[in-house]
């Protein structure tokens, strides 16, 4: 399952997962399935292996409905990828350049979408992930991979700014780490990891690309290829870790 699949990195995950395994089924979820031309295109090419469901991370009823639908159709998941996220929304949320630009409503929205949302998705999909590696995979465990961002690292925060986004990703990291500890304590064979994709050419990064050094702006194809190799190689001892696109661990 790829959650947040309408566009950007999530859509590219759906594409590469469908291309990689000629038998694998992919559940792609997004807020407005009727508005994703990218998913429409993939559906015409992979009609029998792609299942598109509605899921808005700010609406727990849509998360529950998606979990119910996956239970009825497949009974299990061997990979859950959380790829949704927000950085800026015109007139609603802007990456802050100073404490004076911090607004409660923007902070709460970033926290709701970026930190709380993916955790609620993991909560409701957890019963489906209990089958370990699942059918048709050689993985020793199911994988839950959530897209975070290096700016969520408190150790790595030398620049400041982007208070809402940065803190929402730090919270996502803490919540995910906490979930991973519970999975381990319950001896549930699930590897729960956080991934930093690098700076990737998507709608999210587009307004902020001018200061990106040459060669450091990745294509979606490159980034997803790298992230899928981390996911493919994920071992039970990786549970609770935060990896960059190149496989390096990022300090909290
Ligand atoms: N691009 C980068 O350089 C970069 C760097 C570091 C980390 N990341 C992280 O990577 C992830 C993907 O980013 P991206 O670059 O692919 O961004 P993007 O192109 O802007 O796509 C964001 C996705 O999140 C979805 N989304 C937003 N709010 C949602 C909600 N309430 N419920 C469900 N889905 C929602 C969007 O759906 P709609 O189409 O419905 O809006 C869209 O599918 C994010 O977590 C981001 O923080 C990206």
Coordinates of C-alpha atoms and ligand atoms in Angstrom, one line a residue:
X1 CA 0.0 0.0 0.0
X2 CA 1.2 3.5 -0.9
X3 CA -0.6 6.2 1.1
X4 CA -0.3 9.7 -0.4
X5 CA -0.1 8.3 -4.0
X6 CA -1.9 11.0 -6.1
X7 CA 1.4 12.7 -7.2
X8 CA 5.0 13.3 -6.4
X9 CA 7.1 10.6 -4.7
X10 CA 4.1 8.5 -3.7
X11 CA 2.9 8.3 -7.3
X12 CA 6.4 7.2 -8.4
X13 CA 6.5 4.5 -5.7
X14 CA 3.2 3.1 -7.1
X15 CA 4.7 3.1 -10.7
X16 CA 8.0 1.5 -9.7
X17 CA 6.3 -1.2 -7.5
X18 CA 4.0 -2.1 -10.4
X19 CA 6.9 -2.3 -12.8
X20 CA 9.2 -4.2 -10.5
X21 CA 7.1 -7.3 -9.8
X22 CA 4.8 -8.5 -12.6
X23 CA 2.5 -10.3 -10.1
X24 CA 2.4 -7.8 -7.2
X25 CA -0.8 -5.9 -6.3
X26 CA -0.6 -2.3 -5.2
X27 CA -3.1 -0.4 -3.2
X28 CA -2.7 3.3 -3.9
X29 CA -4.6 5.7 -1.5
X30 CA -5.2 9.5 -1.8
X31 CA -7.6 12.2 -0.7
X32 CA -9.3 12.6 -4.1
X33 CA -8.9 9.6 -6.4
X34 CA -11.0 11.3 -9.1
X35 CA -8.4 14.1 -9.3
X36 CA -5.2 12.1 -9.9
X37 CA -4.3 11.9 -13.6
X38 CA -1.1 10.1 -12.7
X39 CA -3.1 7.3 -11.0
X40 CA -5.6 7.2 -13.8
X41 CA -2.8 6.6 -16.3
X42 CA -1.4 3.7 -14.2
X43 CA -4.9 2.3 -13.8
X44 CA -5.3 2.0 -17.6
X45 CA -1.9 0.1 -17.8
X46 CA -2.3 -2.1 -14.7
X47 CA -6.1 -2.4 -14.3
X48 CA -6.0 -5.8 -12.5
X49 CA -3.1 -5.1 -10.2
X50 CA -3.8 -1.5 -9.0
X51 CA -6.5 -0.7 -6.5
X52 CA -7.1 3.0 -5.8
X53 CA -8.8 3.9 -2.5
X54 CA -9.8 7.2 -0.9
X55 CA -7.8 8.1 2.3
X56 CA -7.4 11.5 3.9
X57 CA -5.0 11.3 6.8
X58 CA -7.0 14.0 8.6
X59 CA -10.1 11.9 8.5
X60 CA -9.9 8.7 10.6
X61 CA -13.1 7.3 9.1
X62 CA -11.5 7.3 5.6
X63 CA -8.4 5.5 7.1
X64 CA -10.7 2.9 8.7
X65 CA -12.7 2.5 5.5
X66 CA -9.5 1.9 3.5
X67 CA -8.3 -0.7 6.1
X68 CA -11.7 -2.5 5.9
X69 CA -11.5 -2.6 2.1
X70 CA -8.0 -4.0 2.1
X71 CA -9.0 -6.6 4.7
X72 CA -11.9 -7.7 2.5
X73 CA -10.0 -7.8 -0.8
X74 CA -6.5 -9.0 0.3
X75 CA -6.5 -9.9 4.0
X76 CA -2.9 -8.7 4.5
X77 CA -0.3 -6.1 3.5
X78 CA 3.5 -6.8 3.3
X79 CA 4.5 -3.2 2.7
X80 CA 2.9 0.1 3.9
X81 CA 4.5 3.3 2.6
X82 CA 3.4 6.6 4.0
X83 CA 4.2 9.2 1.3
X84 CA 1.9 12.0 2.2
X85 CA 3.0 15.4 3.6
X86 CA 2.7 19.1 3.4
X87 CA 5.3 21.9 3.5
X88 CA 3.4 24.9 2.1
X89 CA -0.1 25.8 1.2
X90 CA -0.7 29.3 -0.2
X91 CA -2.3 31.6 2.4
X92 CA -2.5 28.7 4.9
X93 CA 1.0 27.4 5.6
X94 CA 4.3 28.9 4.7
X95 CA 7.7 27.6 5.9
X96 CA 8.6 30.2 8.5
X97 CA 11.8 32.3 8.2
X98 CA 11.4 33.7 11.8
X99 CA 9.7 33.1 15.1
X100 CA 7.6 36.2 14.3
X101 CA 6.0 34.4 11.4
X102 CA 4.9 31.4 13.5
X103 CA 1.1 30.9 13.6
X104 CA -0.8 28.4 15.7
X105 CA -3.2 27.3 12.9
X106 CA -0.3 26.5 10.5
X107 CA 1.6 24.7 13.2
X108 CA -1.4 22.6 14.2
X109 CA -2.1 21.8 10.5
X110 CA 1.4 20.6 9.8
X111 CA 1.3 18.5 13.0
X112 CA -2.0 17.0 12.0
X113 CA -1.1 16.0 8.5
X114 CA 2.6 15.2 8.9
X115 CA 2.8 13.6 12.3
X116 CA -0.6 12.4 13.5
X117 CA -1.9 11.3 10.1
X118 CA 0.8 8.6 9.2
X119 CA 0.6 7.2 12.7
X120 CA -3.2 6.8 12.5
X121 CA -2.6 5.0 9.1
X122 CA -0.1 2.6 10.8
X123 CA -2.6 2.1 13.7
X124 CA -5.4 1.0 11.4
X125 CA -3.2 -1.1 9.0
X126 CA -1.4 -2.9 11.8
X127 CA -3.8 -5.9 11.9
X128 CA -3.1 -6.4 8.2
X129 CA 0.6 -6.3 8.7
X130 CA 0.6 -9.1 11.3
X131 CA 1.1 -11.8 8.6
X132 CA 4.9 -10.9 8.7
X133 CA 6.4 -10.9 5.2
X134 CA 3.0 -11.9 3.7
X135 CA 2.3 -14.1 0.7
X136 CA 4.6 -14.0 -2.3
X137 CA 7.6 -12.3 -0.7
X138 CA 10.9 -13.5 0.7
X139 CA 11.0 -10.7 3.3
X140 CA 11.5 -11.8 6.9
X141 CA 9.0 -9.1 8.0
X142 CA 6.4 -6.7 6.8
X143 CA 7.8 -3.2 6.2
X144 CA 6.3 0.1 7.3
X145 CA 8.2 3.0 5.7
X146 CA 7.2 6.6 6.3
X147 CA 8.7 9.6 4.5
X148 CA 10.1 12.0 6.9
X149 CA 12.8 14.7 6.2
X150 CA 16.3 15.4 7.4
X151 CA 15.1 18.8 8.7
X152 CA 13.2 16.8 11.4
X153 CA 16.5 15.9 12.9
X154 CA 17.1 18.0 16.0
X155 CA 20.9 17.1 16.0
X156 CA 21.1 18.3 12.4
X157 CA 19.3 21.6 12.9
X158 CA 22.0 24.2 12.3
X159 CA 20.0 26.5 10.0
X160 CA 16.7 27.1 12.0
X161 CA 13.5 28.2 10.3
X162 CA 10.7 26.1 8.9
X163 CA 9.4 25.8 12.4
X164 CA 6.1 24.0 11.6
X165 CA 7.4 21.5 9.0
X166 CA 10.6 20.8 11.0
X167 CA 8.8 20.2 14.3
X168 CA 6.0 18.1 12.6
X169 CA 8.7 15.8 11.1
X170 CA 10.5 15.6 14.5
X171 CA 7.2 14.6 16.1
X172 CA 6.6 12.0 13.3
X173 CA 10.1 10.6 14.0
X174 CA 9.4 10.3 17.7
X175 CA 5.9 8.7 17.2
X176 CA 7.3 6.2 14.6
X177 CA 10.2 5.3 16.9
X178 CA 7.7 4.7 19.7
X179 CA 5.6 2.5 17.4
X180 CA 8.7 0.5 16.4
X181 CA 9.5 -0.2 20.1
X182 CA 6.0 -1.5 20.6
X183 CA 6.3 -3.8 17.5
X184 CA 9.6 -5.1 18.9
X185 CA 8.3 -5.6 22.4
X186 CA 5.3 -7.6 21.1
X187 CA 7.7 -9.6 18.8
X188 CA 5.6 -8.6 15.8
X189 CA 7.7 -9.1 12.7
X190 CA 7.3 -5.6 11.3
X191 CA 10.2 -3.3 10.4
X192 CA 9.1 0.3 10.9
X193 CA 11.5 2.8 9.3
X194 CA 11.7 6.5 8.5
X195 CA 13.1 7.7 5.2
X196 CA 14.6 11.0 4.0
X197 CA 14.2 11.1 0.2
X198 CA 16.8 13.9 -0.4
X199 CA 15.6 17.1 -2.2
X200 CA 13.4 15.8 -4.9
X201 CA 11.8 17.6 -7.8
X202 CA 8.1 17.6 -6.8
X203 CA 5.3 20.2 -6.2
X204 CA 6.4 20.2 -2.5
X205 CA 10.0 21.4 -3.2
X206 CA 9.3 23.5 -6.3
X207 CA 9.0 26.9 -4.6
X208 CA 12.2 26.3 -2.6
X209 CA 14.5 24.9 -5.3
X210 CA 16.6 28.0 -6.2
X211 CA 19.2 27.4 -3.4
X212 CA 19.6 23.7 -4.0
X213 CA 23.2 23.1 -5.1
X214 CA 23.7 21.7 -8.6
X215 CA 23.4 17.9 -8.7
X216 CA 21.5 17.8 -5.4
X217 CA 18.0 18.1 -6.8
X218 CA 16.9 14.5 -7.5
X219 CA 14.4 13.2 -9.9
X220 CA 11.5 11.2 -8.5
X221 CA 12.7 8.2 -10.5
X222 CA 16.2 8.3 -8.9
X223 CA 14.9 8.9 -5.3
X224 CA 12.3 6.1 -5.4
X225 CA 14.8 3.7 -6.9
X226 CA 17.1 4.4 -4.0
X227 CA 14.4 4.2 -1.3
X228 CA 13.1 0.9 -2.7
X229 CA 16.5 -0.6 -2.4
X230 CA 16.6 0.4 1.3
X231 CA 13.1 -1.1 1.8
X232 CA 14.0 -4.3 -0.1
X233 CA 17.1 -4.7 2.1
X234 CA 15.3 -3.9 5.4
X235 CA 16.1 -6.3 8.2
X236 CA 14.3 -6.7 11.6
X237 CA 17.3 -5.0 13.3
X238 CA 16.5 -1.9 11.2
X239 CA 13.2 -1.4 13.0
X240 CA 13.0 2.1 14.4
X241 CA 15.8 3.6 12.3
X242 CA 15.9 6.8 10.2
X243 CA 17.6 6.5 6.8
X244 CA 18.6 9.0 4.1
X245 CA 18.2 8.1 0.4
X246 CA 21.8 6.8 0.3
X247 CA 21.3 4.3 3.2
X248 CA 23.1 6.5 5.8
X249 CA 21.5 6.6 9.2
X250 CA 20.4 10.1 10.2
X251 CA 20.8 11.1 13.9
X252 CA 17.6 12.1 15.8
Ligands
LIG1 N1 10.2 16.6 -2.3 C1 11.2 16.8 -1.4 O1 12.2 17.4 -1.7 C2 11.1 16.2 0.0 C3 12.2 16.3 0.9 C4 12.1 15.7 2.1 C5 10.9 15.1 2.5 N2 9.9 15.0 1.6 C6 8.7 14.2 2.1 O2 8.3 13.3 1.2 C7 6.9 13.1 1.2 C8 6.3 13.3 -0.2 O3 6.6 14.6 -0.7 P1 6.4 15.0 -2.2 O4 7.6 15.8 -2.5 O5 6.0 13.8 -3.0 O6 5.2 16.0 -2.1 P2 4.0 16.4 -3.1 O7 4.4 16.1 -4.5 O8 3.5 17.7 -2.7 O9 2.9 15.3 -2.7 C9 2.3 15.3 -1.4 C10 1.3 14.2 -1.3 O10 0.7 14.2 0.0 C11 -0.7 14.2 -0.2 N3 -1.4 14.7 0.9 C12 -1.4 16.0 1.4 N4 -2.3 16.1 2.4 C13 -2.9 14.9 2.6 C14 -3.9 14.4 3.4 N5 -4.5 15.2 4.3 N6 -4.3 13.1 3.3 C15 -3.7 12.3 2.4 N7 -2.7 12.8 1.5 C16 -2.3 14.0 1.6 C17 -0.9 14.9 -1.5 O11 -2.2 14.6 -1.9 P3 -3.1 15.7 -2.8 O12 -2.8 15.5 -4.2 O13 -4.5 15.3 -2.5 O14 -2.8 17.1 -2.3 C18 0.2 14.3 -2.3 O15 -0.1 13.1 -2.8 C19 6.3 14.2 2.2 O16 6.2 13.6 3.5 C20 7.5 15.2 2.3 O17 7.5 15.8 3.5 C21 9.9 15.5 0.4

